[in-house]
Short mmCIF file of C-alpha atoms and ligand atoms in Angstrom, two decimals:
data_model
loop_
_atom_site.label_atom_id
_atom_site.label_comp_id
_atom_site.label_asym_id
_atom_site.label_seq_id
_atom_site.Cartn_x
_atom_site.Cartn_y
_atom_site.Cartn_z
CA UNK T 163 0.00 0.00 0.00
CA UNK T 164 1.41 3.35 -1.07
CA UNK T 165 1.35 6.16 1.51
CA UNK T 166 -1.57 8.60 1.14
CA UNK T 167 -0.86 11.37 -1.38
CA UNK T 168 -2.48 14.76 -0.91
CA UNK T 169 -2.68 16.69 -4.18
CA UNK T 170 -5.68 18.87 -3.30
CA UNK T 171 -3.46 21.95 -3.28
CA UNK T 172 0.13 23.12 -2.85
CA UNK T 173 -1.01 24.59 0.49
CA UNK T 174 -0.92 21.15 2.14
CA UNK T 175 2.88 20.95 2.37
CA UNK T 176 4.37 20.53 5.85
CA UNK T 177 7.52 22.37 6.89
CA UNK T 178 10.65 20.24 6.57
CA UNK T 179 12.99 19.58 9.51
CA UNK T 180 15.45 22.09 8.04
CA UNK T 181 12.74 24.75 7.80
CA UNK T 182 11.62 24.05 11.38
CA UNK T 183 15.22 24.34 12.54
CA UNK T 184 15.50 27.75 10.86
CA UNK T 185 12.27 28.75 12.65
CA UNK T 186 13.62 27.64 16.05
CA UNK T 187 16.82 29.60 15.59
CA UNK T 188 15.17 32.86 14.43
CA UNK T 189 15.96 36.10 16.24
CA UNK T 190 12.70 37.67 17.40
CA UNK T 191 11.24 41.06 18.27
CA UNK T 192 7.86 42.82 18.21
CA UNK T 193 6.94 43.32 14.57
CA UNK T 194 4.20 45.89 15.30
CA UNK T 195 7.10 48.03 16.57
CA UNK T 196 8.95 46.97 13.40
CA UNK T 197 11.78 45.55 15.47
CA UNK T 198 11.61 41.87 14.64
CA UNK T 199 14.95 41.44 12.87
CA UNK T 200 13.91 38.27 11.01
CA UNK T 201 10.71 39.85 9.66
CA UNK T 202 12.76 42.86 8.59
CA UNK T 203 15.19 40.58 6.77
CA UNK T 204 12.35 38.75 5.01
CA UNK T 205 10.72 42.02 3.94
CA UNK T 206 14.04 43.33 2.63
CA UNK T 207 14.60 40.08 0.73
CA UNK T 208 11.10 40.23 -0.80
CA UNK T 209 11.66 43.85 -1.86
CA UNK T 210 14.97 42.86 -3.42
CA UNK T 211 13.54 39.86 -5.31
CA UNK T 212 10.61 41.87 -6.68
CA UNK T 213 12.61 45.04 -7.33
CA UNK T 214 10.17 47.08 -5.22
CA UNK T 215 11.19 49.63 -2.57
CA UNK T 216 9.48 47.87 0.30
CA UNK T 217 7.54 44.80 1.38
CA UNK T 218 5.17 43.88 4.19
CA UNK T 219 4.73 40.47 5.83
CA UNK T 220 1.02 39.60 5.89
CA UNK T 221 -0.72 36.53 7.36
CA UNK T 222 -2.41 35.46 4.11
CA UNK T 223 -2.81 36.15 0.42
CA UNK T 224 -6.43 37.07 1.05
CA UNK T 225 -5.41 39.78 3.53
CA UNK T 226 -2.77 41.00 1.08
CA UNK T 227 -5.41 41.42 -1.62
CA UNK T 228 -7.76 43.10 0.87
CA UNK T 229 -5.08 45.62 1.83
CA UNK T 230 -4.25 46.26 -1.83
CA UNK T 231 -7.90 46.91 -2.67
CA UNK T 232 -8.26 49.31 0.27
CA UNK T 233 -5.09 51.21 -0.57
CA UNK T 234 -5.69 51.55 -4.32
CA UNK T 235 -9.37 52.54 -4.27
CA UNK T 236 -12.00 54.58 -2.50
CA UNK T 237 -15.53 53.21 -1.93
CA UNK T 238 -17.61 53.29 -5.09
CA UNK T 239 -14.67 52.91 -7.47
CA UNK T 240 -14.73 50.24 -10.12
CA UNK T 241 -12.13 47.44 -10.19
CA UNK T 242 -11.41 45.27 -13.23
CA UNK T 243 -11.16 41.64 -12.23
CA UNK T 244 -11.07 38.33 -14.08
CA UNK T 245 -14.42 36.57 -13.54
CA UNK T 246 -12.48 33.41 -12.67
CA UNK T 247 -9.96 35.11 -10.39
CA UNK T 248 -9.30 33.98 -6.83
CA UNK T 249 -10.22 37.51 -5.65
CA UNK T 250 -13.57 37.16 -7.42
CA UNK T 251 -14.51 33.62 -6.42
CA UNK T 252 -12.72 32.61 -3.26
CA UNK T 253 -12.31 35.64 -1.02
CA UNK T 254 -15.80 35.66 0.46
CA UNK T 255 -16.84 38.84 -1.33
CA UNK T 256 -14.08 40.98 0.14
CA UNK T 257 -13.98 43.57 -2.69
CA UNK T 258 -17.58 44.45 -1.78
CA UNK T 259 -17.23 44.14 1.98
CA UNK T 260 -13.74 45.43 2.80
CA UNK T 261 -13.14 47.89 -0.05
CA UNK T 262 -16.74 48.68 -1.05
CA UNK T 263 -15.87 48.66 -4.74
CA UNK T 264 -17.73 47.57 -7.83
CA UNK T 265 -16.13 44.71 -9.68
CA UNK T 266 -16.31 44.65 -13.45
CA UNK T 267 -15.43 41.16 -14.59
CA UNK T 268 -13.50 40.40 -17.75
CA UNK T 269 -12.92 37.12 -19.59
CA UNK T 270 -9.55 35.61 -20.17
CA UNK T 271 -8.31 33.00 -22.57
CA UNK T 272 -6.43 30.35 -20.58
CA UNK T 273 -5.97 33.00 -17.91
CA UNK T 274 -4.65 35.60 -20.35
CA UNK T 275 -6.70 38.81 -20.55
CA UNK T 276 -7.46 40.51 -23.86
CA UNK T 277 -5.79 43.93 -23.88
CA UNK T 278 -8.47 45.48 -26.12
CA UNK T 279 -11.31 44.19 -23.95
CA UNK T 280 -9.62 45.67 -20.90
CA UNK T 281 -9.13 49.02 -22.65
CA UNK T 282 -12.79 49.16 -23.57
CA UNK T 283 -13.86 48.35 -20.03
CA UNK T 284 -12.09 51.36 -18.52
CA UNK T 285 -14.46 54.15 -17.51
CA UNK T 286 -13.41 57.65 -16.60
CA UNK T 287 -15.00 59.09 -13.49
CA UNK T 288 -17.86 61.43 -14.41
CA UNK T 289 -21.01 62.71 -12.74
CA UNK T 290 -22.51 59.34 -13.71
CA UNK T 291 -19.67 56.82 -13.90
CA UNK T 292 -17.94 55.39 -10.83
CA UNK T 293 -14.52 55.57 -12.47
CA UNK T 294 -12.22 52.59 -12.96
CA UNK T 295 -9.31 52.74 -10.50
CA UNK T 296 -7.61 49.36 -10.44
CA UNK T 297 -6.81 46.33 -12.55
CA UNK T 298 -6.10 43.09 -10.71
CA UNK T 299 -4.23 40.32 -12.53
CA UNK T 300 -3.56 36.76 -11.36
CA UNK T 301 -0.32 35.10 -12.45
CA UNK T 302 -0.14 32.13 -12.50
CA UNK T 303 -3.85 31.79 -13.06
CA UNK T 304 -5.27 29.15 -10.77
CA UNK T 305 -8.66 28.30 -12.34
CA UNK T 306 -7.32 28.53 -15.86
CA UNK T 307 -4.95 25.67 -15.03
CA UNK T 308 -1.92 27.30 -13.43
CA UNK T 309 -1.31 29.17 -16.66
CA UNK T 310 1.16 32.01 -17.06
CA UNK T 311 0.20 35.49 -18.28
CA UNK T 312 3.09 36.23 -20.69
CA UNK T 313 5.35 39.12 -19.76
CA UNK T 314 4.50 41.02 -23.01
CA UNK T 315 0.79 40.95 -22.13
CA UNK T 316 1.55 42.30 -18.67
CA UNK T 317 3.68 45.04 -20.21
CA UNK T 318 0.83 46.08 -22.54
CA UNK T 319 -1.67 46.06 -19.70
CA UNK T 320 0.59 48.09 -17.42
CA UNK T 321 1.11 50.71 -20.11
CA UNK T 322 -2.66 50.86 -20.56
CA UNK T 323 -3.16 51.35 -16.81
CA UNK T 324 -0.58 54.14 -16.72
CA UNK T 325 -2.22 55.88 -19.69
CA UNK T 326 -5.64 55.80 -18.03
CA UNK T 327 -4.56 56.52 -14.45
CA UNK T 328 -5.32 53.03 -13.08
CA UNK T 329 -3.20 51.11 -10.63
CA UNK T 330 -2.24 47.51 -11.35
CA UNK T 331 -2.11 44.99 -8.53
CA UNK T 332 -0.80 41.52 -9.23
CA UNK T 333 -2.19 38.62 -7.25
CA UNK T 334 1.05 36.71 -7.66
CA UNK T 335 0.23 33.97 -5.14
CA UNK T 336 2.21 31.70 -7.51
CA UNK T 337 4.37 34.24 -9.36
CA UNK T 338 7.47 32.19 -8.48
CA UNK T 339 5.94 29.30 -10.44
CA UNK T 340 5.53 31.65 -13.43
CA UNK T 341 9.11 32.87 -13.05
CA UNK T 342 10.57 29.35 -12.87
CA UNK T 343 8.40 28.07 -15.75
CA UNK T 344 9.41 30.92 -18.08
CA UNK T 345 12.92 31.53 -16.76
CA UNK T 346 12.04 35.21 -16.37
CA UNK T 347 12.85 36.73 -12.95
CA UNK T 348 9.96 37.76 -10.68
CA UNK T 349 11.34 41.32 -10.79
CA UNK T 350 10.55 41.53 -14.53
CA UNK T 351 6.90 40.67 -13.90
CA UNK T 352 6.92 43.04 -10.93
CA UNK T 353 8.05 45.91 -13.18
CA UNK T 354 4.61 45.70 -14.85
CA UNK T 355 2.82 46.30 -11.55
CA UNK T 356 2.33 49.01 -8.95
CA UNK T 357 1.99 46.41 -6.23
CA UNK T 358 2.12 42.64 -6.02
CA UNK T 359 1.64 39.91 -3.49
CA UNK T 360 3.08 36.42 -3.41
CA UNK T 361 2.36 33.48 -1.11
CA UNK T 362 4.94 31.65 0.97
CA UNK T 363 2.36 29.04 1.96
CA UNK T 364 1.76 27.57 -1.52
CA UNK T 365 4.49 25.94 -3.60
CA UNK T 366 7.22 27.54 -1.49
CA UNK T 367 6.21 25.25 1.36
CA UNK T 368 5.84 27.55 4.39
CA UNK T 369 3.17 27.05 7.05
CA UNK T 370 1.81 30.58 6.61
CA UNK T 371 2.40 34.01 5.14
CA UNK T 372 2.43 36.32 2.14
CA UNK T 373 4.47 39.33 1.15
CA UNK T 374 2.89 42.50 -0.19
CA UNK T 375 5.38 44.59 -2.20
CA UNK T 376 5.31 48.17 -3.54
CA UNK T 377 6.73 51.64 -3.08
CA UNK T 378 7.90 52.67 0.41
CA UNK T 379 5.11 55.22 0.88
CA UNK T 380 2.45 52.80 -0.34
CA UNK T 381 3.70 50.07 2.01
CA UNK T 382 3.48 52.54 4.93
CA UNK T 383 -0.19 53.02 4.13
CA UNK T 384 -0.58 49.27 3.73
CA UNK T 385 0.88 48.75 7.23
CA UNK T 386 -1.91 50.85 8.76
CA UNK T 387 -4.58 48.89 6.88
CA UNK T 388 -2.96 45.61 7.96
CA UNK T 389 -3.23 46.85 11.58
CA UNK T 390 -6.87 47.84 11.04
CA UNK T 391 -7.71 44.38 9.71
CA UNK T 392 -6.10 42.74 12.72
CA UNK T 393 -3.02 41.59 10.85
CA UNK T 394 -0.43 43.29 13.08
CA UNK T 395 1.68 40.45 14.47
CA UNK T 396 4.28 40.31 17.24
CA UNK T 397 7.20 37.83 17.50
CA UNK T 398 6.59 36.44 14.02
CA UNK T 399 10.24 36.16 13.15
CA UNK T 400 9.64 32.41 13.58
CA UNK T 401 7.32 32.47 10.59
CA UNK T 402 9.50 34.90 8.67
CA UNK T 403 12.43 32.51 9.14
CA UNK T 404 10.43 29.85 7.31
CA UNK T 405 9.91 32.37 4.50
CA UNK T 406 13.60 33.21 4.29
CA UNK T 407 14.40 29.51 4.21
CA UNK T 408 11.86 28.93 1.41
CA UNK T 409 13.13 31.79 -0.74
CA UNK T 410 16.64 30.35 -0.38
CA UNK T 411 15.86 26.65 -0.92
CA UNK T 412 12.41 26.11 -2.42
CA UNK T 413 12.26 28.32 -5.51
CA UNK T 414 14.39 26.51 -8.11
CA UNK T 415 12.89 23.18 -7.16
CA UNK T 416 9.44 24.36 -8.37
CA UNK T 417 10.70 23.09 -11.76
CA UNK T 418 10.35 19.54 -10.33
CA UNK T 419 6.68 20.19 -9.53
CA UNK T 420 6.15 21.46 -13.08
CA UNK T 421 7.88 18.44 -14.59
CA UNK T 422 5.74 16.06 -12.50
CA UNK T 423 2.50 17.85 -13.40
CA UNK T 424 3.44 17.67 -17.10
CA UNK T 425 4.20 13.96 -16.68
CA UNK T 426 0.75 13.33 -15.16
CA UNK T 427 -0.95 15.33 -17.95
CA UNK T 428 0.96 13.52 -20.70
CA UNK T 429 0.19 10.13 -19.23
CA UNK T 430 -3.56 10.83 -19.52
CA UNK T 431 -3.35 10.54 -23.31
CA UNK T 432 -5.67 7.83 -24.60
CA UNK T 433 -7.80 7.70 -21.44
CA UNK T 434 -11.53 8.54 -21.29
CA UNK T 435 -10.81 11.32 -18.78
CA UNK T 436 -8.85 14.00 -20.58
CA UNK T 437 -6.55 16.90 -19.97
CA UNK T 438 -7.55 19.40 -22.65
CA UNK T 439 -4.66 20.94 -24.56
CA UNK T 440 -5.43 24.29 -23.05
CA UNK T 441 -4.76 22.91 -19.60
CA UNK T 442 -1.47 21.24 -20.40
CA UNK T 443 0.22 22.54 -17.33
CA UNK T 444 3.06 24.92 -17.79
CA UNK T 445 3.26 24.95 -13.97
CA UNK T 446 2.14 22.76 -11.08
CA UNK T 447 -1.53 22.08 -11.83
CA UNK T 448 -3.35 19.44 -13.82
CA UNK T 449 -7.04 19.96 -14.50
CA UNK T 450 -8.73 16.76 -15.64
CA UNK T 451 -12.07 16.59 -17.45
CA UNK T 452 -13.85 13.48 -16.24
CA UNK T 453 -16.54 11.49 -18.05
CA UNK T 454 -18.14 10.45 -14.75
CA UNK T 455 -19.12 13.11 -12.18
CA UNK T 456 -15.94 14.52 -10.68
CA UNK T 457 -17.14 13.76 -7.14
CA UNK T 458 -17.36 10.02 -8.02
CA UNK T 459 -13.88 10.05 -9.49
CA UNK T 460 -12.41 11.91 -6.54
CA UNK T 461 -14.06 9.36 -4.23
CA UNK T 462 -12.49 6.49 -6.16
CA UNK T 463 -9.13 8.24 -5.92
CA UNK T 464 -9.61 8.82 -2.18
CA UNK T 465 -10.34 5.11 -1.67
CA UNK T 466 -6.94 4.47 -3.23
CA UNK T 467 -5.22 7.03 -1.00
CA UNK T 468 -5.11 9.99 -3.40
CA UNK T 469 -6.79 13.19 -2.24
CA UNK T 470 -7.73 15.76 -4.87
CA UNK T 471 -10.34 18.46 -5.34
CA UNK T 472 -13.29 18.43 -7.73
CA UNK T 473 -13.48 21.98 -9.13
CA UNK T 474 -16.58 21.54 -11.27
CA UNK T 475 -19.23 18.91 -12.01
CA UNK T 476 -16.83 17.05 -14.36
CA UNK T 477 -13.52 18.66 -13.50
CA UNK T 478 -10.79 17.63 -11.06
CA UNK T 479 -7.63 19.39 -10.02
CA UNK T 480 -4.33 17.79 -9.11
CA UNK T 481 -1.60 20.06 -7.72
CA UNK T 482 2.00 18.91 -7.43
CA UNK T 483 4.16 20.30 -4.63
CA UNK T 484 7.27 19.65 -2.57
CA UNK T 485 5.76 16.72 -0.65
CA UNK T 486 5.02 14.83 -3.92
CA UNK T 487 8.02 12.96 -5.35
CA UNK T 488 8.60 10.89 -8.49
CA UNK T 489 7.35 7.68 -6.83
CA UNK T 490 4.13 9.44 -5.80
CA UNK T 491 3.77 10.77 -9.34
CA UNK T 492 4.11 7.29 -10.83
CA UNK T 493 1.55 6.02 -8.33
CA UNK T 494 -0.93 8.79 -9.19
CA UNK T 495 -0.56 7.93 -12.87
CA UNK T 496 -1.14 4.21 -12.36
CA UNK T 497 -4.25 4.84 -10.23
CA UNK T 498 -5.66 7.30 -12.79
CA UNK T 499 -5.21 4.62 -15.46
CA UNK T 500 -6.70 1.91 -13.23
CA UNK T 501 -9.95 3.79 -12.49
CA UNK T 502 -10.44 5.28 -15.98
C1 LIG D 766 -4.22 30.93 -2.33
C2 LIG D 766 -4.46 32.12 -3.17
C3 LIG D 766 -4.78 33.36 -2.60
C4 LIG D 766 -5.05 33.55 -1.12
O1 LIG D 766 -4.13 33.09 -0.28
P1 LIG D 766 -4.51 32.64 1.23
O2 LIG D 766 -3.19 32.71 1.89
O3 LIG D 766 -5.07 31.26 1.13
O4 LIG D 766 -5.48 33.63 1.76
C5 LIG D 766 -4.94 34.42 -3.45
N1 LIG D 766 -4.80 34.29 -4.76
C6 LIG D 766 -4.53 33.12 -5.35
C7 LIG D 766 -4.38 33.04 -6.83
C8 LIG D 766 -4.36 31.99 -4.57
O5 LIG D 766 -4.11 30.81 -5.16
#
């Protein structure tokens, strides 16, 4: 019997012994007073990697996006958002509740927005119109299959935002996956943004945490909003140490996750359940279209020790991550073939 394999998400990873050791050895202080040396190091490292002036350690990607929305808009503004974006679907309505903005949803093709459609959606503020203030992009795009928005598209969109006086916030929960998959540094993607957030708790393998990055003055405003939302934390150098460890050791290895996801996708060829071309994973996700209801298939997988998430009536998601090795990958493939 193979050990259980959890491929519901890349959030399920557990900190390694080496990461826990780094956490135990962290120097600590009170981060609300900005004197936790390990948090300060992590924030400096995040600013350096993204090429931004400053960064802020935040408990979650959701809170990062909430802070970004609050700091880029005033109530009643309009925000352009992919209809399939995490911020649209999975953040419990926070644009409406926390930022009191209108969301205008756009379509994307495999996660890639259409520059012309975005341009046409921008409304100037008038006596009648709310005024479009912010464009939010998601890279990699989770629901589109972990797809990458190409750098050129981001460059076009950023130019458009600058022309029309919009800010651009990147939900880069998995921007390190995009960077590794394309061999383009995160800082190049970050150049096409005013602010961005990335998650430590996804493929990078930390127990918790996100970094919100932007200009120094913007991050000072963001710190107040973090406090308001209850995200001011104290001796969190322990968690920041995990982040520093991950940025040092867990970035390049994302290529292994991508290779394993591609292997799973390729091995589905000829089966009744399919991985459509469009979802051939450039990163760490495999979306499978099932002939039977996805909940039945996921149950069959669970009975054989493989946990994954149905994401639609006939759609399943498998996410590779640092606790899934080549043996696990081979096992996943043989079980998928067995139950097909
Ligand atoms: C996970 C995720 C978030 C939110 O992160 P949490 O830390 O779970 O709040 C935001 N955006 C995307 C694309 C994500 O995958």
